[in-house]
Coordinates of N, CA and C in Angstrom, one line a residue:
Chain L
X24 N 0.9 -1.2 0.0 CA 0.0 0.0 0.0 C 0.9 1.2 0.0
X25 N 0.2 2.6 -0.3 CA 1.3 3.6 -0.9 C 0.9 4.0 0.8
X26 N 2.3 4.9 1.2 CA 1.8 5.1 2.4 C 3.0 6.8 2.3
X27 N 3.1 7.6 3.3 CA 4.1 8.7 3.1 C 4.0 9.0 4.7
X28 N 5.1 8.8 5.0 CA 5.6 9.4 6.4 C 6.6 10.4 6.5
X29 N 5.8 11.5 7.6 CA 6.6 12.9 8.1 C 7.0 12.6 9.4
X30 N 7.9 11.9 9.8 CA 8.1 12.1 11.2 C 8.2 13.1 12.3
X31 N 8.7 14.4 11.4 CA 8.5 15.6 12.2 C 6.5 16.0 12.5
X32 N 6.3 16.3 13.7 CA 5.4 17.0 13.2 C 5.2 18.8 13.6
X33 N 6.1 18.9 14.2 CA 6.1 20.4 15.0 C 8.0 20.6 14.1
X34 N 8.4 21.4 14.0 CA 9.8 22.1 13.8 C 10.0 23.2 14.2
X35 N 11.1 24.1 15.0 CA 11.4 24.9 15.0 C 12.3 25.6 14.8
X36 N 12.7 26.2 14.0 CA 13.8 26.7 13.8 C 14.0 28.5 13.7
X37 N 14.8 28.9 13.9 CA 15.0 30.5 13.7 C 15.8 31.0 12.7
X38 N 15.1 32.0 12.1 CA 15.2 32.5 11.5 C 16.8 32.8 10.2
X39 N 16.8 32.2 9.0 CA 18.4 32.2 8.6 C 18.9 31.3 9.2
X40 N 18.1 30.4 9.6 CA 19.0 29.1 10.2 C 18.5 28.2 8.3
X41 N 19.7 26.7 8.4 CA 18.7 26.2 7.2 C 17.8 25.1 7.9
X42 N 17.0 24.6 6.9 CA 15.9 23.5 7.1 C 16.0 22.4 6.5
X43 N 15.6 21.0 7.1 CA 15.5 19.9 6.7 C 13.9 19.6 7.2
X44 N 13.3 19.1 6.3 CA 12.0 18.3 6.7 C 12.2 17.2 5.9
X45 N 12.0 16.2 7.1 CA 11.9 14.6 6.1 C 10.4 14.3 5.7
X46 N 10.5 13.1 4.6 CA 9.5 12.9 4.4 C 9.8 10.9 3.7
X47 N 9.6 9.6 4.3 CA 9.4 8.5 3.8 C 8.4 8.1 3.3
X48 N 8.4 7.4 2.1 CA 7.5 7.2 1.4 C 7.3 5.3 1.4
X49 N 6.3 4.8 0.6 CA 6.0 3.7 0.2 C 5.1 3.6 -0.7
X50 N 6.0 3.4 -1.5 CA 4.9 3.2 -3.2 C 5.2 2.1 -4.3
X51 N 4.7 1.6 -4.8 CA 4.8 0.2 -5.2 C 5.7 0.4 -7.0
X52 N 5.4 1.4 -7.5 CA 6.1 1.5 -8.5 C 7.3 2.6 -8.8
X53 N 7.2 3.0 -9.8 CA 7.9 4.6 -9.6 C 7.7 5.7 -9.0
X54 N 7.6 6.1 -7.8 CA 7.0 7.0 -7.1 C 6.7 9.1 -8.0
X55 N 6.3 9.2 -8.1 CA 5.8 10.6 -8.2 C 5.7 11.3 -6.5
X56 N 6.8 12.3 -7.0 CA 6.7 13.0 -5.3 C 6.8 14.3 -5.4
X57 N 6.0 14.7 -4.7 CA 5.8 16.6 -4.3 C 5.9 16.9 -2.7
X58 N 6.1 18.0 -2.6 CA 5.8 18.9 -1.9 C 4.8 20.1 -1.6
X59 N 4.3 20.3 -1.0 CA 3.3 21.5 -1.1 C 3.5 22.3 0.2
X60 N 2.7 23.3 0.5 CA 3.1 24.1 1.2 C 1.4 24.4 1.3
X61 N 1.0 24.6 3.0 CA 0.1 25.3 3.1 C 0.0 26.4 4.0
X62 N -0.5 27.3 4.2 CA -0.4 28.5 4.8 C -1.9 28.7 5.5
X63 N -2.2 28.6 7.4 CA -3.5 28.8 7.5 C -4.6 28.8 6.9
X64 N -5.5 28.1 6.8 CA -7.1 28.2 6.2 C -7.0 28.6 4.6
X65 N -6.0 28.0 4.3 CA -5.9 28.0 2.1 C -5.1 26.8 2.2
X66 N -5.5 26.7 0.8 CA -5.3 25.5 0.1 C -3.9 25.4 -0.1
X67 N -3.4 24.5 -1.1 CA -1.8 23.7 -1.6 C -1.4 24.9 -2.8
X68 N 0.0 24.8 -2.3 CA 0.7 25.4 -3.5 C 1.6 24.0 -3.4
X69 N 1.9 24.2 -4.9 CA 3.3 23.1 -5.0 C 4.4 24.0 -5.2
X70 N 5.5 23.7 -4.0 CA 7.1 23.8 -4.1 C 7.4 23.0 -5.5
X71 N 7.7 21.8 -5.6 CA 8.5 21.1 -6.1 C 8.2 19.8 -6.4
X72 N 8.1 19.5 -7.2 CA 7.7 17.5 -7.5 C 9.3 16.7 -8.3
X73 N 8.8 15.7 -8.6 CA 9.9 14.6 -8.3 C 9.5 13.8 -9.5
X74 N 9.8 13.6 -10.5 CA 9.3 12.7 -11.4 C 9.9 11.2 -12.2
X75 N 11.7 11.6 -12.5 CA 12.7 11.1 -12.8 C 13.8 11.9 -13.2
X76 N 15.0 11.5 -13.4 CA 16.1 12.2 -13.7 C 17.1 12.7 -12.3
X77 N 17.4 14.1 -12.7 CA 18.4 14.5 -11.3 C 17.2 14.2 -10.4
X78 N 18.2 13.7 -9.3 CA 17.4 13.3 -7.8 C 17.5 14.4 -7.1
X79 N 18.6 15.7 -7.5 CA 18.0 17.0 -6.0 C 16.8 17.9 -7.6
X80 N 16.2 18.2 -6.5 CA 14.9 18.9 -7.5 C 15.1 20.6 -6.5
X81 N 15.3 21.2 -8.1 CA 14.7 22.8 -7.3 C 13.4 23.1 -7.6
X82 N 13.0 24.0 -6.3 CA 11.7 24.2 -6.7 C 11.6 26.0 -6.4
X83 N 10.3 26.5 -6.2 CA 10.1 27.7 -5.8 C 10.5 27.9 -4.2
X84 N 10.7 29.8 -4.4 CA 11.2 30.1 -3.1 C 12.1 29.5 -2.2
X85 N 12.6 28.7 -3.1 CA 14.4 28.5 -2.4 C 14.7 27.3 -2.2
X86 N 13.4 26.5 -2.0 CA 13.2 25.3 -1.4 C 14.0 23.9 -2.5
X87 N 14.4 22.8 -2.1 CA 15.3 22.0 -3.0 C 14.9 20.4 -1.9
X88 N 14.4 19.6 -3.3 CA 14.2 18.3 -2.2 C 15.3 17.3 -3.1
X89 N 16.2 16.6 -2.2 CA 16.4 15.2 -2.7 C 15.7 13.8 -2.5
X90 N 15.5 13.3 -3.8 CA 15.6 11.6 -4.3 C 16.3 10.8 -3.4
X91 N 15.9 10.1 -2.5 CA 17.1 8.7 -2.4 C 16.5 7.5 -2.5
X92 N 16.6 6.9 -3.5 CA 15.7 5.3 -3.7 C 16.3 4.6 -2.7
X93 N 17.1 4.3 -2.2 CA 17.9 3.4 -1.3 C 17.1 4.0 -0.1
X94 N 17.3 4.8 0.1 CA 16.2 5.3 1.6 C 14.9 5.4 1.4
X95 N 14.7 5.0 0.3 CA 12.9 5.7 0.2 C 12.6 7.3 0.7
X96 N 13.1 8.1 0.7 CA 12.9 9.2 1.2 C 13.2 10.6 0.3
X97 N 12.6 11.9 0.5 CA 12.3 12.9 -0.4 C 12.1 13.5 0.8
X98 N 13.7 14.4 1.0 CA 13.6 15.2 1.9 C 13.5 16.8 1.8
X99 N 12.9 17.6 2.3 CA 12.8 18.9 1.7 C 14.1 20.0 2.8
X100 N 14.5 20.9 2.0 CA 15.6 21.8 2.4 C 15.3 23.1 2.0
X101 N 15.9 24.1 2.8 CA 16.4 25.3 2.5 C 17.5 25.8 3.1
X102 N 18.0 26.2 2.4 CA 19.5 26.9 2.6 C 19.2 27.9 4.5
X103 N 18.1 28.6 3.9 CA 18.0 30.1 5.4 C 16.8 30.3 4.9
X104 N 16.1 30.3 6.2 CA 14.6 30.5 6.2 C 14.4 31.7 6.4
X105 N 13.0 31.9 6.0 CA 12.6 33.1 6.4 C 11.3 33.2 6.9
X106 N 11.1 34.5 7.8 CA 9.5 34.1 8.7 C 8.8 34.0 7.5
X107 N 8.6 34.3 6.3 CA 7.5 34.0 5.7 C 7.4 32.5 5.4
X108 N 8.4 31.9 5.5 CA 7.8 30.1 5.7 C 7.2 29.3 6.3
X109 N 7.0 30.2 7.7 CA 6.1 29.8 8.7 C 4.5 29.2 7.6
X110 N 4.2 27.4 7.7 CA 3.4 27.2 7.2 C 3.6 25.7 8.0
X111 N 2.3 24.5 7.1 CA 2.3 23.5 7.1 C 2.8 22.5 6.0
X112 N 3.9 21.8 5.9 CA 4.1 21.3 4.6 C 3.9 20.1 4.4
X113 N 3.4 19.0 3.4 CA 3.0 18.6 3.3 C 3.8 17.8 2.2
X114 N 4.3 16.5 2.1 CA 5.1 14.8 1.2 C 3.8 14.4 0.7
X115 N 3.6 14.2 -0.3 CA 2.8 13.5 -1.0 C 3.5 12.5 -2.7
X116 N 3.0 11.4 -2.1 CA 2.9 10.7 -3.4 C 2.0 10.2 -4.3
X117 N 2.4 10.1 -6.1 CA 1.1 9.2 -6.3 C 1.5 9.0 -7.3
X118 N 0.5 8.6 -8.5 CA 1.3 8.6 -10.0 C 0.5 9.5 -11.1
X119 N 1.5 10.5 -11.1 CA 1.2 11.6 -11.5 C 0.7 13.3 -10.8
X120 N -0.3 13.7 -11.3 CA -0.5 14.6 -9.8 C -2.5 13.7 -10.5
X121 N -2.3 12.9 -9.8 CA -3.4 11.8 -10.1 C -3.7 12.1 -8.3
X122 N -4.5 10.5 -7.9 CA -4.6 10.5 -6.6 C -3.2 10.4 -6.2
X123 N -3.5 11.6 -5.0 CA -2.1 11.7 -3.8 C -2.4 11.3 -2.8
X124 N -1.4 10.8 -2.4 CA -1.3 10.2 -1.0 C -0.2 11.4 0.2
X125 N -0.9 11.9 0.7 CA -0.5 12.9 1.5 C 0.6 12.2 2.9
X126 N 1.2 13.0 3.6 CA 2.3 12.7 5.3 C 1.3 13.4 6.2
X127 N 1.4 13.3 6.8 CA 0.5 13.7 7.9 C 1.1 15.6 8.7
X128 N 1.9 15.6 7.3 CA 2.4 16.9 7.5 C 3.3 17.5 8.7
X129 N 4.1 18.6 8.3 CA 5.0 19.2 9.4 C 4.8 20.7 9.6
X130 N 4.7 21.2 10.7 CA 3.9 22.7 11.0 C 5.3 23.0 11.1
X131 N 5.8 24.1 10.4 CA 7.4 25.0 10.7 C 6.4 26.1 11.4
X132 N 7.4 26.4 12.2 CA 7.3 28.0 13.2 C 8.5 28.2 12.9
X133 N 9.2 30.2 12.5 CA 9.9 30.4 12.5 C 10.2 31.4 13.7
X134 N 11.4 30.8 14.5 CA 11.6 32.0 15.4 C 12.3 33.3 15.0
X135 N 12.0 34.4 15.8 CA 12.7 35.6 15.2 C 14.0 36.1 15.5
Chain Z
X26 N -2.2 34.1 -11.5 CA -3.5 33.9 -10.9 C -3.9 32.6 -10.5
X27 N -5.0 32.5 -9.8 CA -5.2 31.0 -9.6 C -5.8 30.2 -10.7
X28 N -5.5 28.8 -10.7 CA -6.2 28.1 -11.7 C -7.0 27.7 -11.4
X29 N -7.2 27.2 -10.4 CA -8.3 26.1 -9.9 C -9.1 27.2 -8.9
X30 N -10.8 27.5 -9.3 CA -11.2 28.4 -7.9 C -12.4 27.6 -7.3
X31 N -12.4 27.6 -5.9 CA -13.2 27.0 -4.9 C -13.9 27.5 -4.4
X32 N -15.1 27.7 -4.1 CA -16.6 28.7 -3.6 C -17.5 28.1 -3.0
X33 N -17.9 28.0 -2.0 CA -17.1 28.9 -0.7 C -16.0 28.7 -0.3
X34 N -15.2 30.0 0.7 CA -14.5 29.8 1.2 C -14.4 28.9 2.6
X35 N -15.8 29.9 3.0 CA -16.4 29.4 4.7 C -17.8 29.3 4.5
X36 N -18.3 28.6 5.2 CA -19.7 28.4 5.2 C -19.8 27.4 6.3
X37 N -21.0 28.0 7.1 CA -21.7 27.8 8.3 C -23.2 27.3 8.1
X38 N -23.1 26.1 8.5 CA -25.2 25.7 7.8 C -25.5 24.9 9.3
X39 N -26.8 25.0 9.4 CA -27.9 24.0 10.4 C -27.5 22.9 10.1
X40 N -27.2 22.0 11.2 CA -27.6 20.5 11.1 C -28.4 20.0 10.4
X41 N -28.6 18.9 9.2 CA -29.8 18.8 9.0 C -30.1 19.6 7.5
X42 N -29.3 20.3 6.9 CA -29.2 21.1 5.9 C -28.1 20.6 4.9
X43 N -28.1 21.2 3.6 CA -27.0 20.4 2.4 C -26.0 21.8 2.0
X44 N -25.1 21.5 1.5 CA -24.1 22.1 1.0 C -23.9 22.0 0.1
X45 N -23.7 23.0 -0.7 CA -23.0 22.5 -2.0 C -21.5 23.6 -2.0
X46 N -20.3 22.9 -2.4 CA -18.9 23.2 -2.6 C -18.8 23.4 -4.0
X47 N -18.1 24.0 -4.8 CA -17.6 24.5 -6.4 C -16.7 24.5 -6.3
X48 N -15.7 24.0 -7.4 CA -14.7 23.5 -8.1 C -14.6 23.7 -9.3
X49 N -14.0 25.1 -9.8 CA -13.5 25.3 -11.0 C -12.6 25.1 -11.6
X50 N -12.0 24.5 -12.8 CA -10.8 24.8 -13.2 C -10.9 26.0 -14.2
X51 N -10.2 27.0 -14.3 CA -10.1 28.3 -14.7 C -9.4 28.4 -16.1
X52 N -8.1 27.4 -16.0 CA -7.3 27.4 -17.1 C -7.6 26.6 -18.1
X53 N -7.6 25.8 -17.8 CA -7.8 24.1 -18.5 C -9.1 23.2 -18.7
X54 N -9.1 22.7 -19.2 CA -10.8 21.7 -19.2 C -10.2 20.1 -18.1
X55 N -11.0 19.4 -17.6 CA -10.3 18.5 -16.6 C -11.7 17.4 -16.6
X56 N -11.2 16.4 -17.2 CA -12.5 15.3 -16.9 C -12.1 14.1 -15.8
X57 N -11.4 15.0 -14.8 CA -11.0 14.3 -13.6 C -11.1 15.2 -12.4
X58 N -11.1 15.3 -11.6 CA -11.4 15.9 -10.6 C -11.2 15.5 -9.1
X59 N -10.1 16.1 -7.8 CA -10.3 15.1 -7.1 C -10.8 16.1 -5.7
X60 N -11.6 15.1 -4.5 CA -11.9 15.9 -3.5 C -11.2 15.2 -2.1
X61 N -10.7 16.3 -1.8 CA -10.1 15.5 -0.2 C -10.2 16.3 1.0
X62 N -10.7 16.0 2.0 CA -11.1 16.3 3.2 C -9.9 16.5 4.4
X63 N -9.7 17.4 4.9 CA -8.7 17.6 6.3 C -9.1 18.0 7.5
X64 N -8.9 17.1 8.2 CA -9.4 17.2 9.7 C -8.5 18.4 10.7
X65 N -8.7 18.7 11.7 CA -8.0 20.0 12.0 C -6.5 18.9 12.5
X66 N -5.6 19.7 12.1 CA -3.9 19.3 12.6 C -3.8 18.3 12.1
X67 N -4.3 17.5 10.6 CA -4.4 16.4 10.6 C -4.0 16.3 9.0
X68 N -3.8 15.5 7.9 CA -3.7 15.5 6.6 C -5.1 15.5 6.0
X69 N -4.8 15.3 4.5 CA -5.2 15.6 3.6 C -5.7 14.0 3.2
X70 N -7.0 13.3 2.9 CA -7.3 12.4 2.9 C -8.6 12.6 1.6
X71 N -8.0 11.2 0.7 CA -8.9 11.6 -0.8 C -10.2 10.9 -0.5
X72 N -11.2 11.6 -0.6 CA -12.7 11.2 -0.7 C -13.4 10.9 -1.8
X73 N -13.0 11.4 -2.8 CA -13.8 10.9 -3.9 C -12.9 11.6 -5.2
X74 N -12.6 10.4 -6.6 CA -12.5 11.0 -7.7 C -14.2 11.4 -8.2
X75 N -14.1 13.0 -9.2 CA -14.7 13.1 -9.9 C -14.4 12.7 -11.4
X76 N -15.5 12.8 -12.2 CA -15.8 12.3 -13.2 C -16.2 12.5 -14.3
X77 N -15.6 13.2 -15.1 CA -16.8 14.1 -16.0 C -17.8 13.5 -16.8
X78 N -19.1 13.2 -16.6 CA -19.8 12.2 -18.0 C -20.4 11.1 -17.0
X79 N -19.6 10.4 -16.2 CA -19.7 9.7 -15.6 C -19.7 9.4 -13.9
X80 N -20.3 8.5 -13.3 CA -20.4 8.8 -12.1 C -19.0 8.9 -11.0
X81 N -18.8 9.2 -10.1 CA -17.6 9.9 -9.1 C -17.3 8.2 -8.2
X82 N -16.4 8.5 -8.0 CA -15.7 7.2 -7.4 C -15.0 7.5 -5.9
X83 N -15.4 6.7 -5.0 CA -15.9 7.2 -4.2 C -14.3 5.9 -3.3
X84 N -13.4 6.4 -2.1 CA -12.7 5.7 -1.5 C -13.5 5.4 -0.4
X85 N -12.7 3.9 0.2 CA -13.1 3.1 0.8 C -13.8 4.4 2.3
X86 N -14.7 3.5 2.9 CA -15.0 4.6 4.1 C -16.2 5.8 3.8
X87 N -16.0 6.2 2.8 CA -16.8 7.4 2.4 C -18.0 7.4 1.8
X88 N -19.0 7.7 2.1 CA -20.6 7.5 2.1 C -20.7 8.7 0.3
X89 N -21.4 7.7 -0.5 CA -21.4 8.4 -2.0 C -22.9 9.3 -1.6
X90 N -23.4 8.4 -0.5 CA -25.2 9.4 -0.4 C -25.2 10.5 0.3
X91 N -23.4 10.5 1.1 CA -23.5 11.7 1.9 C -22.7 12.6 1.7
X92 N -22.0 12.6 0.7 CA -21.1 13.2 0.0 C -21.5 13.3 -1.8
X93 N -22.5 14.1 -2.3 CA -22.6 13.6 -3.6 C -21.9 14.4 -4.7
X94 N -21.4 13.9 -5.5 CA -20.5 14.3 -6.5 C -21.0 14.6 -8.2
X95 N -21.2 16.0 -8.5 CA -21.5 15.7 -9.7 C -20.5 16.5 -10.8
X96 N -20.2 16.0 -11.7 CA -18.8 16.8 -12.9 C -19.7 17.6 -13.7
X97 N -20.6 18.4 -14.0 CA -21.2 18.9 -14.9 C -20.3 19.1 -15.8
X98 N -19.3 19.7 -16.2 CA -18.9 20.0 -17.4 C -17.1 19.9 -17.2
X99 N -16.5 20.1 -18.3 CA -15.0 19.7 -18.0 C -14.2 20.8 -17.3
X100 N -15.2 21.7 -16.6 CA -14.4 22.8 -15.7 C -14.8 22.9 -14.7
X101 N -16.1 21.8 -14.6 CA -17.2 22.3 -13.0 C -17.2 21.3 -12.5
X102 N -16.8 20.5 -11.0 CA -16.8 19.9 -10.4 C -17.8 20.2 -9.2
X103 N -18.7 19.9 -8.6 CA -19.6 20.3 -7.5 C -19.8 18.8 -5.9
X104 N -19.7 19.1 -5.0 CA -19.2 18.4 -4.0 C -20.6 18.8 -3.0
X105 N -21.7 17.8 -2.8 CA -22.9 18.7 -2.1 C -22.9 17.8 -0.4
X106 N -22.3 18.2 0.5 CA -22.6 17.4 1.9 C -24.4 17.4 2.4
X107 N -24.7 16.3 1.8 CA -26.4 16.4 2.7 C -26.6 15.6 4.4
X108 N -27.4 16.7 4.1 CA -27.8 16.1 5.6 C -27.0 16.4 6.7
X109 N -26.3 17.5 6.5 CA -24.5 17.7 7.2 C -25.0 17.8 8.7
X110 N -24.1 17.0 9.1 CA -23.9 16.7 10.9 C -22.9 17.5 10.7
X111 N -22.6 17.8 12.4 CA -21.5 18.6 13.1 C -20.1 17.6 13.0
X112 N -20.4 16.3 12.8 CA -19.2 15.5 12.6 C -18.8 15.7 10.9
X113 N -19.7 16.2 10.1 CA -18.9 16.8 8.7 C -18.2 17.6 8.5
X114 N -18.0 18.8 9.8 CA -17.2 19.8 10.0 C -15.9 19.2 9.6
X115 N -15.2 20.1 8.8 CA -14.0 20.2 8.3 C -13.5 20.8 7.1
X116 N -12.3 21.1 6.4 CA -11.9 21.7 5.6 C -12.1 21.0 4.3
X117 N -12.3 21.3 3.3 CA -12.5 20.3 2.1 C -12.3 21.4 0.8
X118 N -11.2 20.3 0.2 CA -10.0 21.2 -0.8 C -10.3 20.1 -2.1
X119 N -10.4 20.9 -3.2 CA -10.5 19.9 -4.4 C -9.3 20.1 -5.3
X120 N -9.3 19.3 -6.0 CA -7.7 19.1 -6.6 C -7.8 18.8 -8.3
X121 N -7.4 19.6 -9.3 CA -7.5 19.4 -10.6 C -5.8 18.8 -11.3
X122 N -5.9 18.1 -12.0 CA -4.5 17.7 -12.9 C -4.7 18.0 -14.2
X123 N -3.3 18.4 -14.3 CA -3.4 19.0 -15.5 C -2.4 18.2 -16.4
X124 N -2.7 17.9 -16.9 CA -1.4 16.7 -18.0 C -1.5 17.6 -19.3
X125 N 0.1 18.1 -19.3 CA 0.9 18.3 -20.4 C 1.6 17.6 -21.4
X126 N 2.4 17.8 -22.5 CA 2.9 17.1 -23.0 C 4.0 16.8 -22.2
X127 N 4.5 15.5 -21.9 CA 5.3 14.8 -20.7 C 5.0 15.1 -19.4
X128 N 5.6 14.3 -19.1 CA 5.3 14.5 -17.1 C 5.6 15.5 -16.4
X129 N 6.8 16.3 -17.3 CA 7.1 17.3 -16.4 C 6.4 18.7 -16.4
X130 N 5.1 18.5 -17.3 CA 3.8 18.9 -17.2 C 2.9 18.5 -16.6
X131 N 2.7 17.6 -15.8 CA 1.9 17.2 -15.0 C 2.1 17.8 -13.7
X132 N 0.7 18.8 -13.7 CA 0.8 19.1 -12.0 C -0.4 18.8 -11.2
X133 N -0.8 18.5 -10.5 CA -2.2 18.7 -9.3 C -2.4 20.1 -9.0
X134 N -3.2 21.4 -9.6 CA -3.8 22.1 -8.9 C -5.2 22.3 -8.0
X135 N -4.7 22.8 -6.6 CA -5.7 22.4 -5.7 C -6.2 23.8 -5.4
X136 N -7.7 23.8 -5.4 CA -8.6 24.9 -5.1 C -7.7 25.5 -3.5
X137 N -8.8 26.7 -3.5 CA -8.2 27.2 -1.9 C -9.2 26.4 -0.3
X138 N -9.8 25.9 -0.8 CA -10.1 25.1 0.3 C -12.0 25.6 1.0
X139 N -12.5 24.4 1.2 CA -13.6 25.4 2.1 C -13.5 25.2 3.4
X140 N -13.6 26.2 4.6 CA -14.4 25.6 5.9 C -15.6 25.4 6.2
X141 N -16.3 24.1 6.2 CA -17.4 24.0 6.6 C -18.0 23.7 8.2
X142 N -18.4 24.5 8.6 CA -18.9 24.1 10.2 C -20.6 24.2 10.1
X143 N -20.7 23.2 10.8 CA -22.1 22.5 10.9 C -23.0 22.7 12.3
X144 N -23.4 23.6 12.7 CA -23.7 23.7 14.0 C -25.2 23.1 14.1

């Protein structure tokens, strides 16, 4: 069964520090993987998806996730954050941007 | 701009009363359509593919009589909660794909979400 684990679920970090959010997956064939980003009471934006080829993927506003088939995992980064990152982010797999299968997501708070 | 628009944003109804949610796609025509429900501090969980032409497909767990789904056209998706209990309360976000030529055209755009509270 496709399944996507965030083990973080709270992060904190301050401000211009960088960011790691993990995200493990389980999918039966070639995984399709994104990122999204939500922000209080609105919907998904997509950061960044994962389809084949290079395994670090850039995406919008700074954000960069790596591929590791050996790990199963699609970890998301940024160099230095900034308070406007303060959101909930969210690993999703599926095949295609068909049905996704969501992580149970990771709430970033940025300190000042 | 946005592609995908969602209407309502918030909406508050009687127990015992129906809803209906909208799902546009703005850019693109979409004879797929998907709806998924979020519990507070919780994920994103898929309830139902729509369908354009044909009937909505409905995942395990999810009541098709209490959740009804209809695709009127390849841009209008409609999501109606009947009979909404206070246990319906939750966020519900619909999700359009857009397939390009190759994959690296393929994205999921997801409406902005509704809050529904059911008092």
């Amino acid at each position: 069964a496709q399944s996507v684990t965030q083990p973080d679920i709270h992060i904190t970090v301050s401000e211009g520090a960088s960011l790691e959010l993990r995200c493990n997956y389980s999918y039966g064939a070639t995984p399709y993987l994104f990122w999204y980003v939500q922000s209080p009471g609105q919907g998904l934006q997509l950061l960044l998806k994962y389809f084949s080829g290079d395994t670090l993927v850039q995406g919008i506003k700074g954000f960069e996730a790596e591929f590791k088939r050996s790990q199963s995992s699609f970890n998301l980064r940024k160099p230095s954050v900034h308070w406007s990152d303060a959101a909930e982010y969210f690993c999703a797999v599926g095949a295609r941007a068909q049905k996704l299968v969501f992580g149970q997501g990771t709430r970033l708070t940025i300190n000042p | 701009g946005a592609v995908v628009s969602q209407h309502p944003s918030r909406v508050i109804c009687k127990s015992g009363t129906s809803v209906k949610i909208e799902c546009r796609s703005l850019d693109f025509q979409a004879t797929t359509m998907f709806w998924y429900r979020q519990f507070p501090k919780q994920s994103l969980m898929l309830m139902a593919t729509s369908n354009e032409g044909s009937k909505a497909t409905y995942e395990q767990g999810v009541e098709k009589d209490k959740f009804l789904i209809n695709h009127a056209s390849l841009t209008l998706s409609t999501l109606t909660v009947t009979s909404a209990h206070p246990e319906d309360s939750s966020f519900y976000i619909c999700s359009v794909p857009r397939r390009g030529r190759g994959i690296w055209n393929t994205e999921a755009f997801f409406g902005q979400g509704t809050r529904l509270t059911v008092v």
